[in-house]
């Protein structure tokens, strides 16, 4: 598919700030950054210079890609921001950042990370469930990292905290090379989702 046929123009990537995790995760961030950049897809991310975020940004920039960082002012003051981004958007707080990231995104991708990544991922899933966000959500399950998270979501469905139809909100892939295909083939999600947002309502 050429970049022109691709309706996905901007992908939001959630990933770790850690500088100490296993190299396999850094390699996944780098591969994803390169892949999206080569397809001419803009990346929106948290704006960090280090960790998986930094590797994602550096890889995208080295391929001539566009990468937009959305950074709270206090992180900018701490000099946590990447200095060479295509665009840096400074926001007042973490809530504003998450909204800004999601509002600009045609799709969301989560790489492994800590509580920040998980919080962002779960907010995207929650917004989609409530019909506030409609795009694809892809989890890149490097080394089975997301297995416990997927198990918990399955339990939410099994115990009727969520509806079985909510399973189609997210797609799990094993490698960053499968992300673009997963994004392009995600099942449609419409405002009808509000009719089954709450089990039993
Ligand atoms: P974590 O997975 O807990 O390391 O948090 C990473 C996620 O939270 C990223 O997707 C960012 O949006 C945000 N975040 C946390 N720490 C930083 C940081 N030092 N610089 C920029 N963004 C951060």
PDB file of C-alpha atoms and ligand atoms in Angstrom:
ATOM      1  CA  UNK A   1       0.000   0.000   0.000  1.00  0.00           C
ATOM      2  CA  UNK A   2       1.343   3.453  -0.840  1.00  0.00           C
ATOM      3  CA  UNK A   3       1.211   6.237   1.735  1.00  0.00           C
ATOM      4  CA  UNK A   4      -1.481   7.932  -0.370  1.00  0.00           C
ATOM      5  CA  UNK A   5      -3.921   4.996  -0.098  1.00  0.00           C
ATOM      6  CA  UNK A   6      -3.413   4.824   3.629  1.00  0.00           C
ATOM      7  CA  UNK A   7      -6.181   6.517   5.641  1.00  0.00           C
ATOM      8  CA  UNK A   8      -3.986   6.259   8.753  1.00  0.00           C
ATOM      9  CA  UNK A   9      -1.942   9.464   8.843  1.00  0.00           C
ATOM     10  CA  UNK A  10      -1.076   9.827  12.528  1.00  0.00           C
ATOM     11  CA  UNK A  11      -0.391   7.000  14.972  1.00  0.00           C
ATOM     12  CA  UNK A  12      -0.041   7.559  18.696  1.00  0.00           C
ATOM     13  CA  UNK A  13       2.574   5.334  20.344  1.00  0.00           C
ATOM     14  CA  UNK A  14       2.620   4.700  24.095  1.00  0.00           C
ATOM     15  CA  UNK A  15       5.892   3.239  25.394  1.00  0.00           C
ATOM     16  CA  UNK A  16       8.323   3.128  28.300  1.00  0.00           C
ATOM     17  CA  UNK A  17      10.464   5.914  29.697  1.00  0.00           C
ATOM     18  CA  UNK A  18      12.790   3.301  31.268  1.00  0.00           C
ATOM     19  CA  UNK A  19      16.412   3.346  30.181  1.00  0.00           C
ATOM     20  CA  UNK A  20      17.142   0.034  31.872  1.00  0.00           C
ATOM     21  CA  UNK A  21      14.743  -2.509  30.389  1.00  0.00           C
ATOM     22  CA  UNK A  22      15.836  -5.377  28.150  1.00  0.00           C
ATOM     23  CA  UNK A  23      17.343  -4.481  24.775  1.00  0.00           C
ATOM     24  CA  UNK A  24      14.644  -6.558  23.028  1.00  0.00           C
ATOM     25  CA  UNK A  25      12.133  -3.808  23.939  1.00  0.00           C
ATOM     26  CA  UNK A  26      14.409  -1.032  22.669  1.00  0.00           C
ATOM     27  CA  UNK A  27      14.812  -2.935  19.405  1.00  0.00           C
ATOM     28  CA  UNK A  28      11.011  -3.185  19.081  1.00  0.00           C
ATOM     29  CA  UNK A  29      10.622   0.576  19.618  1.00  0.00           C
ATOM     30  CA  UNK A  30      13.292   1.248  17.010  1.00  0.00           C
ATOM     31  CA  UNK A  31      11.688  -1.120  14.484  1.00  0.00           C
ATOM     32  CA  UNK A  32       8.273   0.491  14.998  1.00  0.00           C
ATOM     33  CA  UNK A  33       9.687   4.010  14.603  1.00  0.00           C
ATOM     34  CA  UNK A  34      11.422   3.042  11.366  1.00  0.00           C
ATOM     35  CA  UNK A  35       8.412   1.201   9.964  1.00  0.00           C
ATOM     36  CA  UNK A  36       5.935   4.027  10.579  1.00  0.00           C
ATOM     37  CA  UNK A  37       8.360   6.624   9.206  1.00  0.00           C
ATOM     38  CA  UNK A  38       8.945   4.597   6.023  1.00  0.00           C
ATOM     39  CA  UNK A  39       5.192   4.460   5.411  1.00  0.00           C
ATOM     40  CA  UNK A  40       4.955   8.231   5.815  1.00  0.00           C
ATOM     41  CA  UNK A  41       2.872   7.915   8.975  1.00  0.00           C
ATOM     42  CA  UNK A  42       3.365  10.664  11.576  1.00  0.00           C
ATOM     43  CA  UNK A  43       4.062   9.501  15.124  1.00  0.00           C
ATOM     44  CA  UNK A  44       2.548  11.182  18.154  1.00  0.00           C
ATOM     45  CA  UNK A  45       4.144  10.222  21.452  1.00  0.00           C
ATOM     46  CA  UNK A  46       4.958  11.474  24.939  1.00  0.00           C
ATOM     47  CA  UNK A  47       7.916  13.591  23.796  1.00  0.00           C
ATOM     48  CA  UNK A  48      10.579  11.923  25.956  1.00  0.00           C
ATOM     49  CA  UNK A  49      14.262  11.774  25.019  1.00  0.00           C
ATOM     50  CA  UNK A  50      15.111   8.551  26.834  1.00  0.00           C
ATOM     51  CA  UNK A  51      13.945   4.979  27.146  1.00  0.00           C
ATOM     52  CA  UNK A  52      11.834   3.327  24.491  1.00  0.00           C
ATOM     53  CA  UNK A  53      10.405   6.754  23.681  1.00  0.00           C
ATOM     54  CA  UNK A  54      13.829   8.113  22.754  1.00  0.00           C
ATOM     55  CA  UNK A  55      14.666   5.097  20.580  1.00  0.00           C
ATOM     56  CA  UNK A  56      11.311   5.319  18.814  1.00  0.00           C
ATOM     57  CA  UNK A  57      11.862   9.020  18.069  1.00  0.00           C
ATOM     58  CA  UNK A  58      15.492   8.639  16.970  1.00  0.00           C
ATOM     59  CA  UNK A  59      14.597   5.767  14.643  1.00  0.00           C
ATOM     60  CA  UNK A  60      11.720   7.691  13.046  1.00  0.00           C
ATOM     61  CA  UNK A  61      13.869  10.801  12.575  1.00  0.00           C
ATOM     62  CA  UNK A  62      16.710   8.778  11.056  1.00  0.00           C
ATOM     63  CA  UNK A  63      14.253   7.556   8.384  1.00  0.00           C
ATOM     64  CA  UNK A  64      13.115  11.114   7.661  1.00  0.00           C
ATOM     65  CA  UNK A  65       9.827  10.586   9.513  1.00  0.00           C
ATOM     66  CA  UNK A  66       7.725  13.145  11.339  1.00  0.00           C
ATOM     67  CA  UNK A  67       7.435  12.778  15.109  1.00  0.00           C
ATOM     68  CA  UNK A  68       5.332  14.958  17.355  1.00  0.00           C
ATOM     69  CA  UNK A  69       5.942  15.014  21.113  1.00  0.00           C
ATOM     70  CA  UNK A  70       3.254  16.050  23.573  1.00  0.00           C
ATOM     71  CA  UNK A  71       4.989  16.969  26.802  1.00  0.00           C
ATOM     72  CA  UNK A  72       3.715  18.451  30.065  1.00  0.00           C
ATOM     73  CA  UNK A  73       5.540  21.686  30.973  1.00  0.00           C
ATOM     74  CA  UNK A  74       7.014  20.252  34.179  1.00  0.00           C
ATOM     75  CA  UNK A  75       8.753  17.523  32.138  1.00  0.00           C
ATOM     76  CA  UNK A  76      10.086  20.174  29.771  1.00  0.00           C
ATOM     77  CA  UNK A  77      11.463  22.104  32.763  1.00  0.00           C
ATOM     78  CA  UNK A  78      13.140  18.881  33.959  1.00  0.00           C
ATOM     79  CA  UNK A  79      14.683  18.633  30.457  1.00  0.00           C
ATOM     80  CA  UNK A  80      13.082  15.240  29.819  1.00  0.00           C
ATOM     81  CA  UNK A  81      11.953  16.265  26.343  1.00  0.00           C
ATOM     82  CA  UNK A  82      13.567  15.215  23.053  1.00  0.00           C
ATOM     83  CA  UNK A  83      15.397  18.144  21.456  1.00  0.00           C
ATOM     84  CA  UNK A  84      15.049  17.242  17.777  1.00  0.00           C
ATOM     85  CA  UNK A  85      11.356  16.575  17.282  1.00  0.00           C
ATOM     86  CA  UNK A  86       9.417  17.663  14.214  1.00  0.00           C
ATOM     87  CA  UNK A  87       6.992  19.336  16.584  1.00  0.00           C
ATOM     88  CA  UNK A  88       6.917  19.728  20.361  1.00  0.00           C
ATOM     89  CA  UNK A  89       3.570  20.542  21.955  1.00  0.00           C
ATOM     90  CA  UNK A  90       3.799  21.717  25.561  1.00  0.00           C
ATOM     91  CA  UNK A  91       0.698  21.131  27.680  1.00  0.00           C
ATOM     92  CA  UNK A  92      -0.249  22.060  31.225  1.00  0.00           C
ATOM     93  CA  UNK A  93      -0.624  18.629  32.796  1.00  0.00           C
ATOM     94  CA  UNK A  94      -0.847  14.878  32.303  1.00  0.00           C
ATOM     95  CA  UNK A  95      -4.603  14.934  31.661  1.00  0.00           C
ATOM     96  CA  UNK A  96      -4.263  17.509  28.894  1.00  0.00           C
ATOM     97  CA  UNK A  97      -1.439  15.482  27.397  1.00  0.00           C
ATOM     98  CA  UNK A  98      -3.417  12.246  27.231  1.00  0.00           C
ATOM     99  CA  UNK A  99      -6.388  14.000  25.657  1.00  0.00           C
ATOM    100  CA  UNK A 100      -4.182  15.790  23.114  1.00  0.00           C
ATOM    101  CA  UNK A 101      -2.404  12.547  22.169  1.00  0.00           C
ATOM    102  CA  UNK A 102      -5.637  10.649  21.641  1.00  0.00           C
ATOM    103  CA  UNK A 103      -7.511  13.438  19.875  1.00  0.00           C
ATOM    104  CA  UNK A 104      -4.825  13.685  17.194  1.00  0.00           C
ATOM    105  CA  UNK A 105      -4.507   9.923  16.675  1.00  0.00           C
ATOM    106  CA  UNK A 106      -6.006   7.850  13.850  1.00  0.00           C
ATOM    107  CA  UNK A 107      -4.734   4.769  15.702  1.00  0.00           C
ATOM    108  CA  UNK A 108      -3.050   3.880  18.979  1.00  0.00           C
ATOM    109  CA  UNK A 109      -0.156   1.462  19.492  1.00  0.00           C
ATOM    110  CA  UNK A 110       1.162   0.296  22.870  1.00  0.00           C
ATOM    111  CA  UNK A 111       4.666  -1.080  23.262  1.00  0.00           C
ATOM    112  CA  UNK A 112       5.768  -2.493  26.625  1.00  0.00           C
ATOM    113  CA  UNK A 113       6.147   0.025  29.433  1.00  0.00           C
ATOM    114  CA  UNK A 114       5.372   0.845  33.039  1.00  0.00           C
ATOM    115  CA  UNK A 115       2.339   2.375  34.732  1.00  0.00           C
ATOM    116  CA  UNK A 116       2.434   5.446  32.425  1.00  0.00           C
ATOM    117  CA  UNK A 117       2.107   3.282  29.316  1.00  0.00           C
ATOM    118  CA  UNK A 118      -0.548   1.082  30.907  1.00  0.00           C
ATOM    119  CA  UNK A 119      -2.534   4.116  32.060  1.00  0.00           C
ATOM    120  CA  UNK A 120      -2.473   5.590  28.553  1.00  0.00           C
ATOM    121  CA  UNK A 121      -3.475   2.255  27.008  1.00  0.00           C
ATOM    122  CA  UNK A 122      -6.351   1.740  29.431  1.00  0.00           C
ATOM    123  CA  UNK A 123      -7.605   5.267  28.899  1.00  0.00           C
ATOM    124  CA  UNK A 124      -7.698   4.663  25.135  1.00  0.00           C
ATOM    125  CA  UNK A 125      -9.610   1.385  25.660  1.00  0.00           C
ATOM    126  CA  UNK A 126     -12.035   3.135  28.041  1.00  0.00           C
ATOM    127  CA  UNK A 127     -12.660   6.025  25.639  1.00  0.00           C
ATOM    128  CA  UNK A 128     -13.272   3.568  22.809  1.00  0.00           C
ATOM    129  CA  UNK A 129     -15.711   1.568  24.921  1.00  0.00           C
ATOM    130  CA  UNK A 130     -17.643   4.792  25.616  1.00  0.00           C
ATOM    131  CA  UNK A 131     -17.641   6.027  22.010  1.00  0.00           C
ATOM    132  CA  UNK A 132     -15.209   8.894  22.634  1.00  0.00           C
ATOM    133  CA  UNK A 133     -12.471   7.403  20.439  1.00  0.00           C
ATOM    134  CA  UNK A 134     -13.081   5.114  17.448  1.00  0.00           C
ATOM    135  CA  UNK A 135      -9.674   4.161  16.028  1.00  0.00           C
ATOM    136  CA  UNK A 136      -7.682   0.914  16.175  1.00  0.00           C
ATOM    137  CA  UNK A 137      -5.744  -0.020  19.339  1.00  0.00           C
ATOM    138  CA  UNK A 138      -2.804  -2.381  18.844  1.00  0.00           C
ATOM    139  CA  UNK A 139      -0.764  -4.015  21.616  1.00  0.00           C
ATOM    140  CA  UNK A 140       2.714  -5.112  20.583  1.00  0.00           C
ATOM    141  CA  UNK A 141       3.184  -8.176  22.742  1.00  0.00           C
ATOM    142  CA  UNK A 142       6.991  -8.355  22.680  1.00  0.00           C
ATOM    143  CA  UNK A 143       8.163 -11.421  24.653  1.00  0.00           C
ATOM    144  CA  UNK A 144       4.578 -11.954  25.885  1.00  0.00           C
ATOM    145  CA  UNK A 145       4.833  -8.749  27.933  1.00  0.00           C
ATOM    146  CA  UNK A 146       1.097  -8.007  27.655  1.00  0.00           C
ATOM    147  CA  UNK A 147      -0.082 -11.582  28.430  1.00  0.00           C
ATOM    148  CA  UNK A 148      -1.168 -10.745  32.025  1.00  0.00           C
ATOM    149  CA  UNK A 149      -2.902  -7.589  30.817  1.00  0.00           C
ATOM    150  CA  UNK A 150      -4.827  -9.513  28.144  1.00  0.00           C
ATOM    151  CA  UNK A 151      -5.721 -12.177  30.705  1.00  0.00           C
ATOM    152  CA  UNK A 152      -7.154  -9.490  32.994  1.00  0.00           C
ATOM    153  CA  UNK A 153      -9.203  -7.982  30.162  1.00  0.00           C
ATOM    154  CA  UNK A 154     -10.498 -11.487  29.328  1.00  0.00           C
ATOM    155  CA  UNK A 155     -11.484 -11.903  32.972  1.00  0.00           C
ATOM    156  CA  UNK A 156     -13.352  -8.570  32.824  1.00  0.00           C
ATOM    157  CA  UNK A 157     -15.405 -10.073  29.987  1.00  0.00           C
ATOM    158  CA  UNK A 158     -15.781 -13.515  31.632  1.00  0.00           C
ATOM    159  CA  UNK A 159     -17.022 -11.888  34.858  1.00  0.00           C
ATOM    160  CA  UNK A 160     -19.364  -9.555  32.932  1.00  0.00           C
ATOM    161  CA  UNK A 161     -17.619  -6.308  33.849  1.00  0.00           C
ATOM    162  CA  UNK A 162     -17.322  -5.862  30.107  1.00  0.00           C
ATOM    163  CA  UNK A 163     -19.208  -7.169  27.065  1.00  0.00           C
ATOM    164  CA  UNK A 164     -17.768  -9.856  24.742  1.00  0.00           C
ATOM    165  CA  UNK A 165     -17.962  -7.331  21.894  1.00  0.00           C
ATOM    166  CA  UNK A 166     -15.385  -5.207  23.714  1.00  0.00           C
ATOM    167  CA  UNK A 167     -12.731  -7.766  22.760  1.00  0.00           C
ATOM    168  CA  UNK A 168     -12.691  -6.378  19.227  1.00  0.00           C
ATOM    169  CA  UNK A 169     -11.573  -2.965  20.522  1.00  0.00           C
ATOM    170  CA  UNK A 170      -7.968  -4.092  20.657  1.00  0.00           C
ATOM    171  CA  UNK A 171      -5.697  -6.297  18.574  1.00  0.00           C
ATOM    172  CA  UNK A 172      -2.624  -8.089  19.885  1.00  0.00           C
ATOM    173  CA  UNK A 173       0.383  -8.603  17.591  1.00  0.00           C
ATOM    174  CA  UNK A 174       3.705 -10.233  18.389  1.00  0.00           C
ATOM    175  CA  UNK A 175       6.037  -7.915  16.499  1.00  0.00           C
ATOM    176  CA  UNK A 176       6.270  -4.266  15.422  1.00  0.00           C
ATOM    177  CA  UNK A 177       6.323  -5.456  11.805  1.00  0.00           C
ATOM    178  CA  UNK A 178       2.676  -6.565  12.161  1.00  0.00           C
ATOM    179  CA  UNK A 179       1.446  -3.200  13.455  1.00  0.00           C
ATOM    180  CA  UNK A 180       0.570  -1.428  10.204  1.00  0.00           C
ATOM    181  CA  UNK A 181      -1.378  -4.428   8.882  1.00  0.00           C
ATOM    182  CA  UNK A 182      -3.253  -4.707  12.198  1.00  0.00           C
ATOM    183  CA  UNK A 183      -4.084  -0.995  12.133  1.00  0.00           C
ATOM    184  CA  UNK A 184      -5.301  -1.124   8.523  1.00  0.00           C
ATOM    185  CA  UNK A 185      -7.429  -4.263   9.092  1.00  0.00           C
ATOM    186  CA  UNK A 186      -8.979  -3.280  12.418  1.00  0.00           C
ATOM    187  CA  UNK A 187     -12.740  -3.913  12.516  1.00  0.00           C
ATOM    188  CA  UNK A 188     -14.866  -0.748  12.381  1.00  0.00           C
ATOM    189  CA  UNK A 189     -16.074   0.721  15.676  1.00  0.00           C
ATOM    190  CA  UNK A 190     -19.108   2.993  15.639  1.00  0.00           C
ATOM    191  CA  UNK A 191     -21.362   4.979  17.971  1.00  0.00           C
ATOM    192  CA  UNK A 192     -23.472   1.820  18.290  1.00  0.00           C
ATOM    193  CA  UNK A 193     -20.871   0.833  20.935  1.00  0.00           C
ATOM    194  CA  UNK A 194     -22.835   2.920  23.429  1.00  0.00           C
ATOM    195  CA  UNK A 195     -25.700   0.393  23.211  1.00  0.00           C
ATOM    196  CA  UNK A 196     -23.515  -2.272  24.851  1.00  0.00           C
ATOM    197  CA  UNK A 197     -21.038  -0.113  26.792  1.00  0.00           C
ATOM    198  CA  UNK A 198     -22.452  -1.173  30.167  1.00  0.00           C
ATOM    199  CA  UNK A 199     -23.370  -4.857  30.707  1.00  0.00           C
ATOM    200  CA  UNK A 200     -26.972  -5.167  31.829  1.00  0.00           C
ATOM    201  CA  UNK A 201     -27.982  -1.550  31.239  1.00  0.00           C
TER     202      UNK A 201
HETATM  203  P1  LIG B   1       6.138   4.498  31.704  1.00  0.00           P
HETATM  204  O1  LIG B   1       5.611   3.406  30.814  1.00  0.00           O
HETATM  205  O2  LIG B   1       5.614   4.421  33.107  1.00  0.00           O
HETATM  206  O3  LIG B   1       7.621   4.646  31.622  1.00  0.00           O
HETATM  207  O4  LIG B   1       5.528   5.841  31.120  1.00  0.00           O
HETATM  208  C1  LIG B   1       5.724   6.156  29.785  1.00  0.00           C
HETATM  209  C2  LIG B   1       4.538   6.872  29.246  1.00  0.00           C
HETATM  210  O5  LIG B   1       4.155   7.920  30.142  1.00  0.00           O
HETATM  211  C3  LIG B   1       4.880   7.522  27.904  1.00  0.00           C
HETATM  212  O6  LIG B   1       4.051   7.026  26.857  1.00  0.00           O
HETATM  213  C4  LIG B   1       4.712   9.017  28.143  1.00  0.00           C
HETATM  214  O7  LIG B   1       3.566   9.545  27.504  1.00  0.00           O
HETATM  215  C5  LIG B   1       4.578   9.188  29.660  1.00  0.00           C
HETATM  216  N1  LIG B   1       5.892   9.480  30.310  1.00  0.00           N
HETATM  217  C6  LIG B   1       6.330   8.939  31.467  1.00  0.00           C
HETATM  218  N2  LIG B   1       7.578   9.345  31.795  1.00  0.00           N
HETATM  219  C7  LIG B   1       7.955  10.210  30.834  1.00  0.00           C
HETATM  220  C8  LIG B   1       9.155  10.971  30.578  1.00  0.00           C
HETATM  221  N3  LIG B   1      10.220  10.918  31.383  1.00  0.00           N
HETATM  222  N4  LIG B   1       9.183  11.762  29.472  1.00  0.00           N
HETATM  223  C9  LIG B   1       8.115  11.820  28.658  1.00  0.00           C
HETATM  224  N5  LIG B   1       6.997  11.112  28.838  1.00  0.00           N
HETATM  225  C10 LIG B   1       6.889  10.311  29.896  1.00  0.00           C
END
